[in-house]
XYZ file of C-alpha atoms in Angstrom:
616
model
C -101.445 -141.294 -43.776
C -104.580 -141.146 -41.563
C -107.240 -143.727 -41.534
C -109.889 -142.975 -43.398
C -112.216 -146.447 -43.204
C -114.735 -146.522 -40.674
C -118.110 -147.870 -39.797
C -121.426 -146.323 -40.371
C -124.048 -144.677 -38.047
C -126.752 -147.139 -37.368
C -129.533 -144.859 -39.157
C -127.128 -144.051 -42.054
C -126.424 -148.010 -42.374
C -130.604 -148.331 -42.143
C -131.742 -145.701 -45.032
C -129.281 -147.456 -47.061
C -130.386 -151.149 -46.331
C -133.756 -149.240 -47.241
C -133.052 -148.426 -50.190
C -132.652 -152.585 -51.365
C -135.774 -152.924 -49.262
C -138.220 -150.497 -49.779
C -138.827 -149.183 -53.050
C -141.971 -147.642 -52.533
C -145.110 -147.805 -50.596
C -145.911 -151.520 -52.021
C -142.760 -152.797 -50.919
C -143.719 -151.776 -47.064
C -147.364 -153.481 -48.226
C -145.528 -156.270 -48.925
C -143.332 -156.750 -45.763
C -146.098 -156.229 -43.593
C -148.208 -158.531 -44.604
C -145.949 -161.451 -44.953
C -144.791 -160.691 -41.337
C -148.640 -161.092 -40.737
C -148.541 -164.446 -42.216
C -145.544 -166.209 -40.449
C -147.819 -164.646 -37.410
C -150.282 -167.827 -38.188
C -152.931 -165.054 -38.481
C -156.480 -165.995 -40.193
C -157.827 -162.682 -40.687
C -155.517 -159.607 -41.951
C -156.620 -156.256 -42.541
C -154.840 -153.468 -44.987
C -155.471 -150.028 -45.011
C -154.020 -147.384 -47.851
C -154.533 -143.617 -47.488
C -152.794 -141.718 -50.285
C -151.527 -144.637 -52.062
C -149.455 -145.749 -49.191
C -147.509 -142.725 -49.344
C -149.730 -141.146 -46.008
C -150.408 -144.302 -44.097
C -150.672 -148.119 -44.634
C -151.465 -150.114 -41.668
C -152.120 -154.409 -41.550
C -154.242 -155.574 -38.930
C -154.133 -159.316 -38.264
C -155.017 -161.912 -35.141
C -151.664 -163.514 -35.035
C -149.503 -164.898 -32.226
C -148.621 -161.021 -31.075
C -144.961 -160.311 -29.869
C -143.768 -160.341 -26.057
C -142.243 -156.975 -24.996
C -138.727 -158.176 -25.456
C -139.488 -159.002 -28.912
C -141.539 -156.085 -29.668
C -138.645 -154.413 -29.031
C -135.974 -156.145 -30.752
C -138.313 -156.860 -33.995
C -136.445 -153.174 -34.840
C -133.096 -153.960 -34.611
C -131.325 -154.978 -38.117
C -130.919 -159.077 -38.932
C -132.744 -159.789 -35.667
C -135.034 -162.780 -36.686
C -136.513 -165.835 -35.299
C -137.321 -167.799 -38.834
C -133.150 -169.190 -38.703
C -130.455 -169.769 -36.792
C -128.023 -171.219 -38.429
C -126.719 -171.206 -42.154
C -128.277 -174.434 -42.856
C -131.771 -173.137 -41.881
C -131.737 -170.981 -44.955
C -132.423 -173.991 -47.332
C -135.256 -175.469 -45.245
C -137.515 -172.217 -45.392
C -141.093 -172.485 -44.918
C -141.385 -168.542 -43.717
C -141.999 -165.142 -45.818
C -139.287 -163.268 -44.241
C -135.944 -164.133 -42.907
C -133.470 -162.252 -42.873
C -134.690 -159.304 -40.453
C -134.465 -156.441 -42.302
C -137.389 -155.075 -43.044
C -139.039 -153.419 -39.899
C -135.485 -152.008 -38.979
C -135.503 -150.870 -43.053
C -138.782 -149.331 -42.777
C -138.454 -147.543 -39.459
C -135.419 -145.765 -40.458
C -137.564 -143.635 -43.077
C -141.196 -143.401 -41.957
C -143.069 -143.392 -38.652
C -144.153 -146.455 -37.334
C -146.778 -147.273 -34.636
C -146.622 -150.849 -33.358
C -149.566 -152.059 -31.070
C -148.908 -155.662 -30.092
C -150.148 -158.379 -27.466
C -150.653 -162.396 -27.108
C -153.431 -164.479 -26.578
C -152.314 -164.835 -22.504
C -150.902 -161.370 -21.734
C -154.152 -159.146 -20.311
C -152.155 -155.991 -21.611
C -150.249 -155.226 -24.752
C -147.674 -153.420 -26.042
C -147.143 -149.905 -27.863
C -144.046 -148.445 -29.520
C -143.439 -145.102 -31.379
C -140.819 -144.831 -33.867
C -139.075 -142.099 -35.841
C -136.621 -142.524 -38.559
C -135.299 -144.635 -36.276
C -135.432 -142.697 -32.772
C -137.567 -144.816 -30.016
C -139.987 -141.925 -29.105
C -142.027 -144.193 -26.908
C -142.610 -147.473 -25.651
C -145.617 -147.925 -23.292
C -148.306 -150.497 -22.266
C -151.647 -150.274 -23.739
C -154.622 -152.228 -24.452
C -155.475 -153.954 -27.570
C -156.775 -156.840 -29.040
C -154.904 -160.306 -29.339
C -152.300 -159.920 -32.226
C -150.568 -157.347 -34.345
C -151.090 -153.752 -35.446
C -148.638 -151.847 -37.856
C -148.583 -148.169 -39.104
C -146.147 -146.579 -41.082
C -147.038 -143.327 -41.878
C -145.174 -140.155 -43.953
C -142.921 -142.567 -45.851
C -139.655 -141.188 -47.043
C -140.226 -138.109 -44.763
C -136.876 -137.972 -43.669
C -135.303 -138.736 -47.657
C -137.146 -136.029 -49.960
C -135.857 -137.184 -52.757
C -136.745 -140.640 -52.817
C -140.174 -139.471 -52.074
C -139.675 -137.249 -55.067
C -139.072 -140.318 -57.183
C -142.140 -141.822 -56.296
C -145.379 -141.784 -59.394
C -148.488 -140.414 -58.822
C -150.958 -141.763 -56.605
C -152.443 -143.765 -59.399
C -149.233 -145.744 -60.035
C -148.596 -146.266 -57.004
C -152.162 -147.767 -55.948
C -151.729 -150.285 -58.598
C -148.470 -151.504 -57.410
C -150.331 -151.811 -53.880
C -152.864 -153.370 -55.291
C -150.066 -155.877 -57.020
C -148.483 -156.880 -53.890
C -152.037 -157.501 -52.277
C -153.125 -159.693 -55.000
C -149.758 -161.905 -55.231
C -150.538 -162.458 -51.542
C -154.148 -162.989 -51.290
C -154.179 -165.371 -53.958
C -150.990 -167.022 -52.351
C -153.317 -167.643 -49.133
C -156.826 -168.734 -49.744
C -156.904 -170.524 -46.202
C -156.713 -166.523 -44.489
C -159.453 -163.832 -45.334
C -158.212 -160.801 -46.760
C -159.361 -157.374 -46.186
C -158.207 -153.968 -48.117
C -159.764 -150.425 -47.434
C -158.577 -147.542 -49.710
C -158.846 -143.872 -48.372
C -161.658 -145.055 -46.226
C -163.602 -147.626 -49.253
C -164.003 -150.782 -49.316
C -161.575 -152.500 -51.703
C -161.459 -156.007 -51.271
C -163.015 -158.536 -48.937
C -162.206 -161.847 -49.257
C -163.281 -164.594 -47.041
C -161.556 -167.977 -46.256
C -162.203 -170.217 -49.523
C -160.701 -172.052 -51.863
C -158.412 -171.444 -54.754
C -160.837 -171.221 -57.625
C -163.360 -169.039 -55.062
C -159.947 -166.656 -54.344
C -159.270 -165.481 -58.090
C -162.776 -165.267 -58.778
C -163.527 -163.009 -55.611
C -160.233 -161.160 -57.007
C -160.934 -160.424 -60.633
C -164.228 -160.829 -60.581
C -167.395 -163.464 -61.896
C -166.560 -163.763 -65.157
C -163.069 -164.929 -64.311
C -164.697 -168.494 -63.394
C -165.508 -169.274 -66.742
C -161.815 -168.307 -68.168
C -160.118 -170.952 -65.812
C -159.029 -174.598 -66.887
C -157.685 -176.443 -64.037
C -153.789 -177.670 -63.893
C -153.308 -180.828 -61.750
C -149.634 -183.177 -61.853
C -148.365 -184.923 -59.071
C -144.237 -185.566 -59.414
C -141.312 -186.781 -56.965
C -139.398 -183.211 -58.317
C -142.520 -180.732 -58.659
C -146.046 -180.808 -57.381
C -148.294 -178.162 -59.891
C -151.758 -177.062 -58.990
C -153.742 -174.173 -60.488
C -155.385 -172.747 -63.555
C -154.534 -171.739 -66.690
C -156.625 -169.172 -68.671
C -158.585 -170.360 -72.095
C -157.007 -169.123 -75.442
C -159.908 -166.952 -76.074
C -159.423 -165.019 -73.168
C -155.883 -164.249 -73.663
C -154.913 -160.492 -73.353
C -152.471 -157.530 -74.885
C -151.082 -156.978 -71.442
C -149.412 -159.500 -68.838
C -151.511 -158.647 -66.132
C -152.908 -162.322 -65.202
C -150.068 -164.023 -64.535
C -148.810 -165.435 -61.055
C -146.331 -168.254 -60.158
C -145.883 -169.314 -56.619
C -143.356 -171.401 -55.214
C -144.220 -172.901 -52.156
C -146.621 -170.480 -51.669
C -144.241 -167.091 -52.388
C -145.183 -165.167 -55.608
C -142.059 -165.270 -58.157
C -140.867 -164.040 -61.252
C -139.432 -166.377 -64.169
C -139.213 -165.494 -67.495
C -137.872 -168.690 -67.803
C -140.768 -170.637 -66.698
C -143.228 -168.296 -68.170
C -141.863 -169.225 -71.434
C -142.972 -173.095 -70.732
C -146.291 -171.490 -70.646
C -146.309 -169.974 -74.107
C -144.792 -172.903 -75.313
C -147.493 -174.718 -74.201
C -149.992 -172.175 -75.804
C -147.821 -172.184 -78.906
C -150.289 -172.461 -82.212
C -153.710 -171.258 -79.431
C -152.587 -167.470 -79.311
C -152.763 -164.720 -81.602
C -149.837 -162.957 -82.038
C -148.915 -160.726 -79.815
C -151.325 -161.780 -76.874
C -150.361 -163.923 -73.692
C -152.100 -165.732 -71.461
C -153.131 -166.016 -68.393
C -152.559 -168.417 -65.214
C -152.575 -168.710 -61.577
C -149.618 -172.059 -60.875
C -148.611 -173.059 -57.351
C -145.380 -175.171 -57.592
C -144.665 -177.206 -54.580
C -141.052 -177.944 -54.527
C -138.417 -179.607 -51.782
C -137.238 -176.589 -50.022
C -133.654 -177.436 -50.163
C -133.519 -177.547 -54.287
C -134.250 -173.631 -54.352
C -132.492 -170.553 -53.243
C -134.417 -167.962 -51.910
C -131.957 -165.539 -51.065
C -130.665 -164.268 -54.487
C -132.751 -161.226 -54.427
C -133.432 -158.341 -51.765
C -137.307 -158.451 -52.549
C -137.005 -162.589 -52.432
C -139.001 -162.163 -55.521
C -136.559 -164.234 -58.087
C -135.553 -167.634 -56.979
C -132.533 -170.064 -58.147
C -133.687 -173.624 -59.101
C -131.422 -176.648 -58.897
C -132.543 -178.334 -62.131
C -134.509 -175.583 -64.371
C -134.330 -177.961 -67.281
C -136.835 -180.462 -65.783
C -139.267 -177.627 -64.238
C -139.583 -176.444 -67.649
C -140.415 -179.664 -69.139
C -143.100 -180.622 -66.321
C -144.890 -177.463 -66.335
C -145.241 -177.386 -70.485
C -146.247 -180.789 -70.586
C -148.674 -180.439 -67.288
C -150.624 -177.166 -69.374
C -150.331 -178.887 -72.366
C -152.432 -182.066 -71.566
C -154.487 -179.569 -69.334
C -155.272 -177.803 -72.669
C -156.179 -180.815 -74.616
C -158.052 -182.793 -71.488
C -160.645 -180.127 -71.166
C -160.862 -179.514 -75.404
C -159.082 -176.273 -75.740
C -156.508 -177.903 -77.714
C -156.639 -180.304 -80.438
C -154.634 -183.738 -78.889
C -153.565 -187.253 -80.784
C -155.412 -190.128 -79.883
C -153.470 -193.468 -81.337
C -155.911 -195.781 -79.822
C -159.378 -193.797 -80.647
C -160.562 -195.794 -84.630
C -160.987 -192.872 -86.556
C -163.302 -195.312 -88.979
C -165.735 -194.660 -86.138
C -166.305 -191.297 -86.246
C -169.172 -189.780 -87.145
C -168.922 -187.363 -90.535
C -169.806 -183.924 -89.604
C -172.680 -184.033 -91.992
C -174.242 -186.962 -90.571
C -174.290 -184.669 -87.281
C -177.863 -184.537 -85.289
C -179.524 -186.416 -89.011
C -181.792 -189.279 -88.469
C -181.528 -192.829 -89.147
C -183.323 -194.355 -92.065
C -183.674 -197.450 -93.206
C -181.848 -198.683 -96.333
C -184.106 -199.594 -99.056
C -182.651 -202.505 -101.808
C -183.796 -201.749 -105.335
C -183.817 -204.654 -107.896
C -184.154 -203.950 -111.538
C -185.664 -207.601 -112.324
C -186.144 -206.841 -116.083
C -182.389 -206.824 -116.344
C -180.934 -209.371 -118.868
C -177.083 -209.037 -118.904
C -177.456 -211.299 -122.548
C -179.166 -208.521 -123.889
C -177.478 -206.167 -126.043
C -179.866 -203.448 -124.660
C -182.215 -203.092 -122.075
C -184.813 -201.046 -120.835
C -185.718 -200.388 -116.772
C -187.523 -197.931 -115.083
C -186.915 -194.492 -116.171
C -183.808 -195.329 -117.955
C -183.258 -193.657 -121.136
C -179.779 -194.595 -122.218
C -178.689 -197.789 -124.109
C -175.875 -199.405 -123.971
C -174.111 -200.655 -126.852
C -172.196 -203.989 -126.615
C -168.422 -203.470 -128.020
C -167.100 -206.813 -129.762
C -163.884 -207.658 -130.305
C -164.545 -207.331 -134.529
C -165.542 -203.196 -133.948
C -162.719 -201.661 -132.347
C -161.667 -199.620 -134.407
C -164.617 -198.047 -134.506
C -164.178 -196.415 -131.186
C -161.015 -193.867 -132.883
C -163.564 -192.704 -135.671
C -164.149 -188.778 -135.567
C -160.970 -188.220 -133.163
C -159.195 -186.808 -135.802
C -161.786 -183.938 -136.071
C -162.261 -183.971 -132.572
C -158.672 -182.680 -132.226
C -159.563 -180.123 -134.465
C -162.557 -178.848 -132.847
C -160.394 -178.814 -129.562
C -157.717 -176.767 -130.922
C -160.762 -174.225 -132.228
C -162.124 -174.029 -128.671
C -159.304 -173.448 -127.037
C -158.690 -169.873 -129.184
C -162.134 -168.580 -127.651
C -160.888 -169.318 -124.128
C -161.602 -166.127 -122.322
C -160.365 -165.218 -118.880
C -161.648 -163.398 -116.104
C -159.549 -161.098 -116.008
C -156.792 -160.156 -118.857
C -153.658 -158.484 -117.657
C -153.215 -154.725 -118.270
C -150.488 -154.191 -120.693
C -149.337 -150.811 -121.423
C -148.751 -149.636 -125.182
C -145.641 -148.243 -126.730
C -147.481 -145.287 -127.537
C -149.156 -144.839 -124.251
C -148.562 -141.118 -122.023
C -145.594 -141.622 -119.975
C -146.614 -138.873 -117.559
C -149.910 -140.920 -116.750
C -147.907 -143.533 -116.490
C -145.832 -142.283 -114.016
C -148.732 -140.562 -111.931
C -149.975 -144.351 -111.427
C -146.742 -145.108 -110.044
C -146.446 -142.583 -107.255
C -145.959 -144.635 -103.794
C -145.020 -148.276 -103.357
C -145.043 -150.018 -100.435
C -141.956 -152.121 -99.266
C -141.888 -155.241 -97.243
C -145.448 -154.325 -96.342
C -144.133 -151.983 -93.543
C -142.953 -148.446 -95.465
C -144.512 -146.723 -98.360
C -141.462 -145.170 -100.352
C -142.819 -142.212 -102.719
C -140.624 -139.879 -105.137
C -139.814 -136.626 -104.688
C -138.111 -134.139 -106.297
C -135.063 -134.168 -104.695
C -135.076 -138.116 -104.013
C -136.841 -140.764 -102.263
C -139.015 -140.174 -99.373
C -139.206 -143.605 -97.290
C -142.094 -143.825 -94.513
C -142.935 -145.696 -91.611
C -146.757 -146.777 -91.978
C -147.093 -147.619 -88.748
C -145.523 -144.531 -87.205
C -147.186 -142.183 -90.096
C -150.336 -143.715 -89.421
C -150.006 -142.771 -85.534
C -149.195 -139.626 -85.674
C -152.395 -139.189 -87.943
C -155.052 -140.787 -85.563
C -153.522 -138.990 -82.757
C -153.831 -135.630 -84.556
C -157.644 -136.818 -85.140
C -158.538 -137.759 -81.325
C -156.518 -135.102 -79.616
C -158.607 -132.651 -81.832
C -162.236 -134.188 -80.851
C -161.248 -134.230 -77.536
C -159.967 -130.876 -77.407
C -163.323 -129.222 -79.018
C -165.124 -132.285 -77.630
C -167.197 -133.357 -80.882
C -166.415 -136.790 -81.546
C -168.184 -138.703 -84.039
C -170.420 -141.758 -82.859
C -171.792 -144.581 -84.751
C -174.375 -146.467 -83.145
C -174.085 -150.303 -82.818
C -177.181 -152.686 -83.571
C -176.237 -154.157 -80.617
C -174.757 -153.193 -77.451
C -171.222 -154.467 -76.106
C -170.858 -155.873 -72.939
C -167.050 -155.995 -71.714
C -166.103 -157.338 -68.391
C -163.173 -156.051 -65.940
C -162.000 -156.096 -62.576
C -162.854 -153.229 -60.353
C -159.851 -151.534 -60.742
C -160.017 -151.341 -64.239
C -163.516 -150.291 -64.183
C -162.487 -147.748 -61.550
C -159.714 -146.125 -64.340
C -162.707 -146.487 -67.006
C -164.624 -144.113 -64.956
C -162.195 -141.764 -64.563
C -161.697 -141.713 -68.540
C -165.496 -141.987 -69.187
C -165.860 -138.460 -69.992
C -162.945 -138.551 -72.444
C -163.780 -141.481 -74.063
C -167.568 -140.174 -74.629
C -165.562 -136.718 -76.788
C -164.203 -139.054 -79.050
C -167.252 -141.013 -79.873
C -167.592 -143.681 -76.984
C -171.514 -144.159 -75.737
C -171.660 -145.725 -72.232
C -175.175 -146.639 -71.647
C -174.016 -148.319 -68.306
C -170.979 -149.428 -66.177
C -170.987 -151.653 -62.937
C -168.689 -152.951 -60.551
C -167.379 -155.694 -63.034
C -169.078 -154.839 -66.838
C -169.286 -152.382 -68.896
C -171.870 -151.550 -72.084
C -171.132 -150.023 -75.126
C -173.554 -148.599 -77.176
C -171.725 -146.486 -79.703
C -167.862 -146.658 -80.776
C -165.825 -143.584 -82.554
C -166.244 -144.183 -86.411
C -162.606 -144.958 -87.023
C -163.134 -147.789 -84.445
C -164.396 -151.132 -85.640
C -166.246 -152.877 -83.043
C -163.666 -156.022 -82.630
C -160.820 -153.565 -81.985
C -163.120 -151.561 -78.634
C -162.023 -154.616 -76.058
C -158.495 -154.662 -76.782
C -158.487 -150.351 -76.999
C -159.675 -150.297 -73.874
C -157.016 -152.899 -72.086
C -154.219 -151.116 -74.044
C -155.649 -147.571 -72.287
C -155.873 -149.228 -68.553
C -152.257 -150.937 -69.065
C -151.057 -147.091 -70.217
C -152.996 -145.509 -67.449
C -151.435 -147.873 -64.826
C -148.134 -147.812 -66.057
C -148.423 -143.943 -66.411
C -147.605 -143.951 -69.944
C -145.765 -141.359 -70.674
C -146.201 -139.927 -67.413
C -147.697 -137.527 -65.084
C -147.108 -134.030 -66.592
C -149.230 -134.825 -69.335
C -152.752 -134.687 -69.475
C -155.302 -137.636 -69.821
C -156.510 -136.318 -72.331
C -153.240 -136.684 -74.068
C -152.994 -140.082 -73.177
C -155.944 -141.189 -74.114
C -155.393 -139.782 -78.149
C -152.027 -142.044 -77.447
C -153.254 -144.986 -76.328
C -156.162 -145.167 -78.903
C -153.873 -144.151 -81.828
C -151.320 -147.127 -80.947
C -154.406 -149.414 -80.499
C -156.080 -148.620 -83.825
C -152.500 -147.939 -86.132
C -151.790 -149.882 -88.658
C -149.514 -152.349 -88.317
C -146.030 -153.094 -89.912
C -146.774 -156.482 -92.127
C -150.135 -155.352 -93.430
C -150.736 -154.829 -97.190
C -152.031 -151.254 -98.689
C -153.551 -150.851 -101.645
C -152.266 -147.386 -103.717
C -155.480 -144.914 -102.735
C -154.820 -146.003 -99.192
C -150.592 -144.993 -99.317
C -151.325 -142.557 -101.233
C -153.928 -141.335 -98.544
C -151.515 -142.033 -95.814
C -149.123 -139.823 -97.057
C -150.959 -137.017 -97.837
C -152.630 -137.421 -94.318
C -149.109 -137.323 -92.495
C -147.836 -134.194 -94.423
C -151.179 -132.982 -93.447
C -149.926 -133.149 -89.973
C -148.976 -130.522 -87.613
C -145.924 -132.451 -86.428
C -145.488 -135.089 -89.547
C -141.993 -135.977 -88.440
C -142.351 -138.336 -85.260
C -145.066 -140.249 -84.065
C -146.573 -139.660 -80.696
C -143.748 -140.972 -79.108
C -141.170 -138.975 -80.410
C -140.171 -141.201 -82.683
C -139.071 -140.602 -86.556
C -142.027 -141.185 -88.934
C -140.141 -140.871 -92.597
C -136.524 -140.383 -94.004
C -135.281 -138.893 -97.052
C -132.850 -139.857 -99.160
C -131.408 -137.602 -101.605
C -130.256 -137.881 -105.349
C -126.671 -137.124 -104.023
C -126.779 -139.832 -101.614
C -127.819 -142.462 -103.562
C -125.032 -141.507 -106.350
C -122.546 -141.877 -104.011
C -123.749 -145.791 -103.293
C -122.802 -146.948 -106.828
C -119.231 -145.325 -106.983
């Protein structure tokens, strides 16, 4: 039989390794600009046309590359971070393992422009999926310049796969911000499609998230401090009060990469346990400092999960360390066994004046006397011997009496309804149409069973009946507020928000201004109480940049969606009859009454015949 093993073309070996490497135009951001870093740069520069998806380029004043190396920086598992097996558990680079320039040049065009601080002239090469199209001498500047353009040009349908621009720019801007805040010793730069994104000079770590997510951030922040021989933990944690729908806020770094751990992300919510509503998580920004040789860094192609040698005692540092953060600054209510609690102040005592205590004497009293007289004392006491005791059980007897009497004119509040033998059945069944079970579906009768609803679903599908039709013949109702809301969001999210603003303003939204970091709010959509406006709007910017459902529908559609999930009722709230009845006449009111927005079932039926055949 003939051998049919046998090793792969270079470039065929490359667009698969790409595949692990680059997922999409973030992943290239991401490469870059670590390779940037290990370059002991202090000033990097990204640019995005397109989402990434035309050009991104990183500009930085690093070390530069000789010609040799310029050269062999291309070729797959060529590194200088390691050397031998050993070196890969005493990493202090970004990248290691050599993959991803080779990765990325085998399915984009790359320009590299190269040179170090002695070398008068620098270095240029031009490559094509792969293919060395030139390699020249040219002059440029001290350090490192990178463009990959037309990525996925030579895969189509990988580039098919990609989302729309919008998508896309937010995982960009992901990547840039798990960097940047990663690095507060380099200044950042970021210029989308020829804008201004970002620029953030050298500062330090408090200056760096602020400068990131804007002014208001700085008053969110509670500082995390704890000095261990396992774990070093520096950072911030975001007050209760601030905590969001979304997890947007939330970065771990180990020895200054950006990580994911559910594991110790759940330390942080344990910490916050009893702070949070339901539903909403918090935020923080934690730098770990850890021995290098108790993690593993290479479990993951993206290096963006790491294996710890003792989880167990991670966990318990960093709950305890946010914990006593939480209660040190007053966000959380701590124990104090050595604080007297005698010496506290009563709260009604708070910000009163002292007075002086004034001694009264009654000097007319005479404890001989049988009665007495002081002041403006009316009552007189009657001294009870020893020889009239029995006087004090006369009248009970009546007393009883009269007690018995009052307690047959006892008359309550309110009496409970009960329903006479001689009453109309047919009312009483009309009373009786819908009940609600467990608080999360309304059950009604009908005539050929029971009809058994999903409120929350129903309820949906209802309000996104209601918004898609004021959008569509743009005549939303308003209600003005007495006074205006201010809300506060990064750029980017104020940058979706303007998109939307004409949307918004069909369905009853009045914008009477909106900045680089606020917005103000000067009339809401009736159905919209004023508490529920912030968290509408974070649930529409986490559905926008997540491209919920995605991009063949309109905005307008997704904006009726993401408003009716906001606003829905929710499964575990209590209904009174008008309002299930109302529900359900609402849903069957519906054009499509059997699945909520998201295509899934609102109500089931259950016939006669069905529930027969449960009791035989």
């Amino acid at each position: 039989m003939a051998d049919i093993i046998q090793l792969l073309p270079d470039h065929v070996a490359n667009q698969i390794a790409a595949g692990e490497v680059v997922q999409r135009p973030a992943s290239v951001v991401k490469e870059l600009l670590e390779n940037a870093i290990d370059a002991n740069a202090s000033v990097i520069k990204l640019i995005i046309k397109d989402a990434g998806k035309t050009l991104v380029q990183v500009i930085d004043n690093g070390k530069g590359m000789s010609t040799t190396d310029a050269r062999l920086s291309f070729e797959r598992h060529a590194t200088s971070k390691i050397r031998t097996a050993d070196d890969l558990f005493h990493l202090n680079t970004k990248g290691f393992r050599g993959e991803a320039l080779a990765s990325i040049a085998a399915i984009a065009h790359v320009e590299l422009k190269t040179k170090q601080e002695n070398d008068e002239v620098g270095n240029s090469i031009v490559i094509e999926g792969s293919t060395i199209v030139s390699q020249e001498v040219v002059v440029t500047p001290k350090g490192t310049s990178i463009s990959v353009k037309n990525l996925f040009f030579n895969i189509p349908a990988r580039r098919n796969f990609l989302k729309s621009n919008t998508v896309e720019l937010r995982h960009v801007f992901d990547e840039f911000h798990r960097v940047a805040l990663a690095h507060p010793s380099i200044s950042f730069a970021m210029y989308n499609n020829g804008s201004e994104a970002f620029n953030l000079p050298i500062s330090n770590y408090r200056q760096r998230i602020v400068n990131i997510f804007g002014n208001k951030t700085n008053e969110k922040l509670v500082p995390v401090e704890e000095d261990t021989e396992v774990l070093k933990i520096s950072g911030f944690v975001g007050k209760p009060e601030y905590a969001k729908k979304t997890r947007g806020e939330q970065y771990f770094f180990v020895n200054d990469r950006f990580i994911k751990s559910p594991y110790l992300n759940h330390a942080i919510s344990s910490a916050f346990e009893g702070l949070l509503k339901s539903g909403n998580h918090p935020s923080y920004f934690l730098n770990l400092t850890v021995n290098p040789e108790t993690i593993d860094i290479n479990i993951h192609p993206t290096k963006t999960e790491i294996k710890f040698d003792d989880e167990h005692t991670l966990y318990a540092l960093l709950r305890s360390a946010v914990k006593h953060s939480l209660g040190q600054f007053n966000i959380a209510p701590v124990l104090d066994f050595e604080r007297d609690a005698n010496l506290d102040t009563p709260y009604h005592f708070n910000n009163k004046e002292t007075s002086t205590p004034v001694i009264e004497v009654d000097r007319s009293f005479n404890p001989f006397k049988e009665s007495y007289a002081s002041g403006k004392q009316t009552t007189s006491v009657k001294k009870q011997t020893s020889n009239n005791w029995d006087s004090l059980y006369v009248g009970l007897e009546s007393k009883g009496t009269k007690t018995e009497n009052d307690f047959s004119e006892v008359h309550f509040e309110s009496e409970e309804t009960t329903i006479s033998a001689f009453a109309d059945v047919n009312k009483i069944e009309q009373t009786k149409t819908t009940y609600q079970l467990h608080n999360k579906y309304i059950v009604s009768t009908i005539k050929s069973g029971m009809l058994v609803i999903d409120q929350h679903r129903a309820h949906q599908r209802i309000l996104y009946e209601d918004f898609l039709k004021n959008l569509t013949i743009k005549e939303g109702v308003s209600q003005q507020l007495l006074f205006p809301l201010e809300l506060h969001f990064s750029s980017q999210e104020i940058q979706i928000i303007s998109q939307l603003q004409e949307d918004l303003e069909h369905t009853g939204f009045v914008f009477s201004n909106v900045s680089d970091e606020t917005i103000e709010i000067t009339g809401v959509p009736v159905s919209v109480p004023e508490s529920e406006v912030s968290i509408i709007l974070e649930q529409l910017i986490s559905d926008v940049e997540n491209e919920v459902p995605d991009t063949h529908f309109s905005a307008t559609d997704l904006l009726a969606k993401s408003m009716a999930k906001s606003l829905a009722i929710k499964k575990g709230q209590s209904l009174l009859k008008d309002e299930q009845e109302h529900l359900v006449n609402k849903l069957f009111a519906c054009k499509e009454p059997n699945v909520s927005p998201t295509n899934r079932t609102t109500f089931i039926i259950m016939s006669v015949d069905e529930l027969d055949k449960k009791f035989i």
